[in-house]
Short mmCIF file of C-alpha atoms and ligand atoms in Angstrom, two decimals:
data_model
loop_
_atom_site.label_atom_id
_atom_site.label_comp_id
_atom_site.label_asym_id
_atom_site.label_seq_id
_atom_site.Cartn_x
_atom_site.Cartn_y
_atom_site.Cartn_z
CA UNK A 1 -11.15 13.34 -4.07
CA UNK A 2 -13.16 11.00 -1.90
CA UNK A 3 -16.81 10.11 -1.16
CA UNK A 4 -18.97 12.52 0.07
CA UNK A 5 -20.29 9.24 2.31
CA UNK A 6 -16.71 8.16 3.59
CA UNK A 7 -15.33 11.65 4.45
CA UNK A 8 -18.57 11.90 7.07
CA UNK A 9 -17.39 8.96 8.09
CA UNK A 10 -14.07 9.11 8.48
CA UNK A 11 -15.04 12.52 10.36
CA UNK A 12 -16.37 10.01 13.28
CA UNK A 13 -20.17 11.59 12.90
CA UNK A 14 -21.99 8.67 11.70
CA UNK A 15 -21.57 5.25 10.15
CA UNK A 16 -20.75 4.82 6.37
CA UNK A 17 -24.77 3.38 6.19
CA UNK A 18 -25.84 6.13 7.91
CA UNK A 19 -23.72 8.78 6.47
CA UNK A 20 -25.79 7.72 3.19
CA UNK A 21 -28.85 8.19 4.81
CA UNK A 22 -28.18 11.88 5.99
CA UNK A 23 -26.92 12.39 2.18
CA UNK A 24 -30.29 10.90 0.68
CA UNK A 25 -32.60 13.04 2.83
CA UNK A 26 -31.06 16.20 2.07
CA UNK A 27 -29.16 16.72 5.80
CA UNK A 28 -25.39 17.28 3.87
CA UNK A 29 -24.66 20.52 2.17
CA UNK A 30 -21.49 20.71 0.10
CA UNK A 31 -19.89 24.41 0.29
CA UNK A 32 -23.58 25.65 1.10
CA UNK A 33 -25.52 23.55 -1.40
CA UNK A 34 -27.73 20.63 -0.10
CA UNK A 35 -26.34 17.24 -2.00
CA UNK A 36 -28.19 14.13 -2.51
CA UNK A 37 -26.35 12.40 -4.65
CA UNK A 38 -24.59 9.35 -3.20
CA UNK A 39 -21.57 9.26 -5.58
CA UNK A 40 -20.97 12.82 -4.86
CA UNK A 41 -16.72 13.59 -4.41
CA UNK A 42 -15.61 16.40 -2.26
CA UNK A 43 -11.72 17.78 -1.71
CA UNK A 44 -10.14 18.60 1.26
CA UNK A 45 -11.12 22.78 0.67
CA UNK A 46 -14.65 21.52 0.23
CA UNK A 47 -16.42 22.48 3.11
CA UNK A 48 -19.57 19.93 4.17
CA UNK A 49 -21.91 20.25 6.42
CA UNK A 50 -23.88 18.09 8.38
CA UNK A 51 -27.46 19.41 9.78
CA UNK A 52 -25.99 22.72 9.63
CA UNK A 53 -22.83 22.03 11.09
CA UNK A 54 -19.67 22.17 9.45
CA UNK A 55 -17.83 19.09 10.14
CA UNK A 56 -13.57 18.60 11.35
CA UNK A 57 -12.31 16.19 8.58
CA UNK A 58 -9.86 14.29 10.03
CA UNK A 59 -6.19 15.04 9.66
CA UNK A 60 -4.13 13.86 6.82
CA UNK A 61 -1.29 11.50 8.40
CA UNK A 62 0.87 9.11 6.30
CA UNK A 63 3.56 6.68 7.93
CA UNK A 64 6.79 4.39 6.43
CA UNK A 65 6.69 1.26 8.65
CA UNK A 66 9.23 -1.42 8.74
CA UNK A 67 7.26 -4.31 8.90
CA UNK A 68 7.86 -7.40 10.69
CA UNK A 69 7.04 -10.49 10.26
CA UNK A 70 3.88 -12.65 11.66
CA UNK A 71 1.89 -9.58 11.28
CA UNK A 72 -1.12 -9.03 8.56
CA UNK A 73 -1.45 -6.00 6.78
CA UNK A 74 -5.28 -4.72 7.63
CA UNK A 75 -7.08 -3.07 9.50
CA UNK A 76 -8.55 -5.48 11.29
CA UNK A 77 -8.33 -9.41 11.18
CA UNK A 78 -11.31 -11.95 11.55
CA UNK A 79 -8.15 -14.27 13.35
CA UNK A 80 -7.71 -11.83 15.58
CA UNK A 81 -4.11 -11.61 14.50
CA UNK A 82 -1.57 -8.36 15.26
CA UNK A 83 -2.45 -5.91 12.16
CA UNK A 84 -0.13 -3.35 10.57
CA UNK A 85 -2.15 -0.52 12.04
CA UNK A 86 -1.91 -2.13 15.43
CA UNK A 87 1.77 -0.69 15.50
CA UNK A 88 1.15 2.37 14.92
CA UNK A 89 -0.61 4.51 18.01
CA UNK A 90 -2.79 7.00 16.12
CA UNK A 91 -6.52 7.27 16.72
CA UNK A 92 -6.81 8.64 12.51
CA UNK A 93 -8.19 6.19 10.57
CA UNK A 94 -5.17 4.65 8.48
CA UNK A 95 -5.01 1.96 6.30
CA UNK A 96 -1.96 0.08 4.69
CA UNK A 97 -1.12 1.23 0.88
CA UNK A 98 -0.87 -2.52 -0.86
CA UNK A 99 -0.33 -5.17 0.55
CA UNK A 100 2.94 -7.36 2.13
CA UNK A 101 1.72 -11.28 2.93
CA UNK A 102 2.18 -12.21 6.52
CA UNK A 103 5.66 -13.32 6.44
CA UNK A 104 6.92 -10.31 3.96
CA UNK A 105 8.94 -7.68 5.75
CA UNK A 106 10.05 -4.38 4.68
CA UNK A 107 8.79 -0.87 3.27
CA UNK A 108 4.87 -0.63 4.16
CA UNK A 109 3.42 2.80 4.04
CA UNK A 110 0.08 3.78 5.85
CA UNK A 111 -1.80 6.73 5.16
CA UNK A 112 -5.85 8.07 5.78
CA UNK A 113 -5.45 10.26 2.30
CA UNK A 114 -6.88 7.73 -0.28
CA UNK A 115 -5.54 10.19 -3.03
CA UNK A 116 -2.16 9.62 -1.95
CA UNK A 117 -2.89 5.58 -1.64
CA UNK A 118 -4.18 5.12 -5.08
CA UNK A 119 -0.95 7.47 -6.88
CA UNK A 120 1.43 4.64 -5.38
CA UNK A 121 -0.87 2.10 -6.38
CA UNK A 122 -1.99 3.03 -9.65
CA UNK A 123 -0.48 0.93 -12.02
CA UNK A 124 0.32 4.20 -14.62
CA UNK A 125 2.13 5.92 -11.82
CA UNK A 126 4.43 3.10 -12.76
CA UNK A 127 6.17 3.02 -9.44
CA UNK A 128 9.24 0.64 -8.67
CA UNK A 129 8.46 -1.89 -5.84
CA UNK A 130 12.60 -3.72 -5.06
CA UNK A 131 12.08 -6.90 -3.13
CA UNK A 132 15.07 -8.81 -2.12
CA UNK A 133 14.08 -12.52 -1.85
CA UNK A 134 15.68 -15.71 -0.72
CA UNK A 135 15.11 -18.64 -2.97
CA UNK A 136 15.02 -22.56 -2.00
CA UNK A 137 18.10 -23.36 -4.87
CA UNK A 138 20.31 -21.69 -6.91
CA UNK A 139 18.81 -19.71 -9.81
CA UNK A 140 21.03 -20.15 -13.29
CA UNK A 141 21.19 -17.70 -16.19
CA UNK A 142 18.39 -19.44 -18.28
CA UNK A 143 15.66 -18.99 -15.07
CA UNK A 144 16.47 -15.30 -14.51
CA UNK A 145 16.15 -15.27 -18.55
CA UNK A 146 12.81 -16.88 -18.56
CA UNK A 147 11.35 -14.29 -15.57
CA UNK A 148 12.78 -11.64 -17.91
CA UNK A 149 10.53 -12.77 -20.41
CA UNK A 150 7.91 -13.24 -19.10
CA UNK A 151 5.62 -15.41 -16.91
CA UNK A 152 1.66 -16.11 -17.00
CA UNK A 153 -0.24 -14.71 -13.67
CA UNK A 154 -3.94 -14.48 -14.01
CA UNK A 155 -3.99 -15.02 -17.39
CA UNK A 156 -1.54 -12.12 -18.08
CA UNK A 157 1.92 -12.13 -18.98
CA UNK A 158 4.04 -10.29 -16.20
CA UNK A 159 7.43 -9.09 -16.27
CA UNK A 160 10.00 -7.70 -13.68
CA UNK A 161 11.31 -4.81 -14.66
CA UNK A 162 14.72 -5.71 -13.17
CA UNK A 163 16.20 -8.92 -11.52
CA UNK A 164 19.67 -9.37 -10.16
CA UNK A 165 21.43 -12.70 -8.31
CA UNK A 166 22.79 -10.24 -5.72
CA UNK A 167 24.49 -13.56 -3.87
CA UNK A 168 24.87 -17.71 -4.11
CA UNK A 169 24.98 -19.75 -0.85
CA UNK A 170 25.71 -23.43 -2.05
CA UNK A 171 26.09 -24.61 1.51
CA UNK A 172 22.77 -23.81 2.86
CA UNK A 173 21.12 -24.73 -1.66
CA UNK A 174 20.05 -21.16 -1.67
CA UNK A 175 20.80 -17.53 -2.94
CA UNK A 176 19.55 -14.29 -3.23
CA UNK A 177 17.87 -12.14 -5.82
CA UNK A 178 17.03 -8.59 -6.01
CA UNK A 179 14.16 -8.08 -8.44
CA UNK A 180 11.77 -5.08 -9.02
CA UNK A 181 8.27 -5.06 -10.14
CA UNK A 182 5.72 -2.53 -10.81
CA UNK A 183 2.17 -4.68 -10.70
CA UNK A 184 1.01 -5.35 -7.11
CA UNK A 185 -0.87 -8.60 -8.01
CA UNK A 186 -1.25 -10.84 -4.95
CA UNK A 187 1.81 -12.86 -3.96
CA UNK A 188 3.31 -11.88 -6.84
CA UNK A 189 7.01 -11.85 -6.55
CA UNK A 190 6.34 -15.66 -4.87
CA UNK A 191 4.22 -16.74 -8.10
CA UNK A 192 6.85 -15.58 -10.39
CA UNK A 193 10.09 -17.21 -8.97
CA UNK A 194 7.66 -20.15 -8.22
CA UNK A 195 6.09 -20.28 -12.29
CA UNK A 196 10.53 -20.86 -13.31
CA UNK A 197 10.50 -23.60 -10.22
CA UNK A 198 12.12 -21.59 -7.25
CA UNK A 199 10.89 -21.23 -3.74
CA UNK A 200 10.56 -17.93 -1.90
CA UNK A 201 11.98 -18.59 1.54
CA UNK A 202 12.26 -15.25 2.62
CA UNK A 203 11.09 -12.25 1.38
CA UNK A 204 11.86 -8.60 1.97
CA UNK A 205 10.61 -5.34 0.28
CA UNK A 206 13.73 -2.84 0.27
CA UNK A 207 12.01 -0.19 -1.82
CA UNK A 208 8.88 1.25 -2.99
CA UNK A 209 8.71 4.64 -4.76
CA UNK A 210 11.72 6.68 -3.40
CA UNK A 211 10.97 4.58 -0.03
CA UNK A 212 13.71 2.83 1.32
CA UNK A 213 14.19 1.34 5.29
CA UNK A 214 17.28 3.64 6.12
CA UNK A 215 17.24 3.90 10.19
CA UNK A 216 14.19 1.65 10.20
CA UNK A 217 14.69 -1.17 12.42
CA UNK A 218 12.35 -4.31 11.80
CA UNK A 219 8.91 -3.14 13.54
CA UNK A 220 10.28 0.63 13.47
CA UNK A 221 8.31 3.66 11.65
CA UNK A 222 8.24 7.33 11.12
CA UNK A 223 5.97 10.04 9.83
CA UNK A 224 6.56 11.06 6.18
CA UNK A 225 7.89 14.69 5.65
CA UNK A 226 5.90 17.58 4.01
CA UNK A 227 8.41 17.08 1.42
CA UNK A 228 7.88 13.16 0.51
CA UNK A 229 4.21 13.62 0.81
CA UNK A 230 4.34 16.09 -2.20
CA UNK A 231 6.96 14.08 -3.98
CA UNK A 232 4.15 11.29 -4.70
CA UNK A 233 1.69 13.81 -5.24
CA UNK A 234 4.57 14.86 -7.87
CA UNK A 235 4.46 11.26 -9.49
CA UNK A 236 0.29 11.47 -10.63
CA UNK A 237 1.93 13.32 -13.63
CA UNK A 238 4.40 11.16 -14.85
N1 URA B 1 4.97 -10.45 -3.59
C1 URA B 1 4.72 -11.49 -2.77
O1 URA B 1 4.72 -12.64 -3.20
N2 URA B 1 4.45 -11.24 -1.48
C2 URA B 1 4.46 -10.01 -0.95
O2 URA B 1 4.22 -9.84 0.24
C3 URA B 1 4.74 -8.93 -1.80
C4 URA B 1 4.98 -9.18 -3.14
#
């Protein structure tokens, strides 16, 4: 369900503003009945008109992008830096689901359907997020330990739900460490191995949901199937 406000203008007939306006003086009717209400939610079978025109909403599309680094993941950036949506040619109005920092690669997935964007991001739909990262040092048993305790982020305690040392590179003082999360809190893999005194050098998201970078190359993306699309649809209930 969205906004009666945002679906008219995601629909490209007015501005959000004045898509409120219409709505206020009685211009919008929702399946035949004039709405005036500015919190008013409508479906996709909900049909809206607009003075007496029913309006096209705009097609549902949803992407799994590979994302590179050096790019920001927005829509659009006051720096006028390369965005996530910059990569993909569509003229639908998608937005990234979460967030990867500017130097995070890996599993980003882009959709219009703000249903679909708030299942993956709700935090009961309890979805697995697997970032590989590459710490400054090598991580001991007590560290990983302490992480799988528990560490203080915004005044909460958060937890990984798993954490492996998937590899140890005493040459180059580093190593590698596989760790999942559900939360999305902002930098929050790089606060946590930070708060037990480790350095993210690298970071990479492998996974999110049942999302993974197979045939993805780093900048690389694809359309989701029918079939995936329902699958999170399928994880609201859980
Ligand atoms: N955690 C981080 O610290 N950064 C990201 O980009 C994603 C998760």
């Amino acid at each position: 369900m969205e906004r009666l406000q945002k679906v008219i203008a995601q629909a490209g007939i007015a501005s959000r503003r004045k898509a409120e306006e219409l709505i206020t003086e009685g211009k919008v009717k929702v399946n035949g009945i004039v709405v005036t209400e500015l919190g008013t939610k409508v479906s996709d079978k909900d049909r809206i008109e607009v003075n007496n025109e029913i309006i096209e909403k705009e097609k549902k599309e949803y992407y799994l992008l590979n994302k590179p680094r050096g790019v920001v993941t927005t829509t659009q950036d006051d720096k006028n830096r390369k965005t996530v949506v910059d990569l993909i040619p569509t003229s639908a109005r998608i937005y990234p689901v979460g967030r990867l920092d500017y130097d995070t690669t890996g599993v980003l997935l882009l959709t219009n359907d703000g249903d679909f964007a708030n299942i993956l991001m709700h935090p009961t739909s309890n979805v697995d997020k697997v970032y590989m990262a590459k710490l400054e040092g090598i991580i001991k048993g007590e560290q990983i330990n302490q992480l799988k305790d528990g560490v203080e982020l915004d005044g909460e305690i958060v937890k990984p739900s798993r954490v492996k040392l998937k590899k140890v590179d005493p040459k180059s003082n580093s190593c590698m460490v596989q760790i999942t999360i559900h939360e999305g809190k902002n930098h929050q893999v790089k606060r946590m191995f930070e708060a037990v005194g480790f350095p993210v050098a690298k970071l990479k998201r492998e996974k999110e949901a049942f999302f993974d970078l197979k045939d993805l190359q780093s900048g690389e993306f694809r359309k989701l199937t029918p079939k995936e699309v329902a699958k999170v649809y399928g994880l609201k209930q859980k």
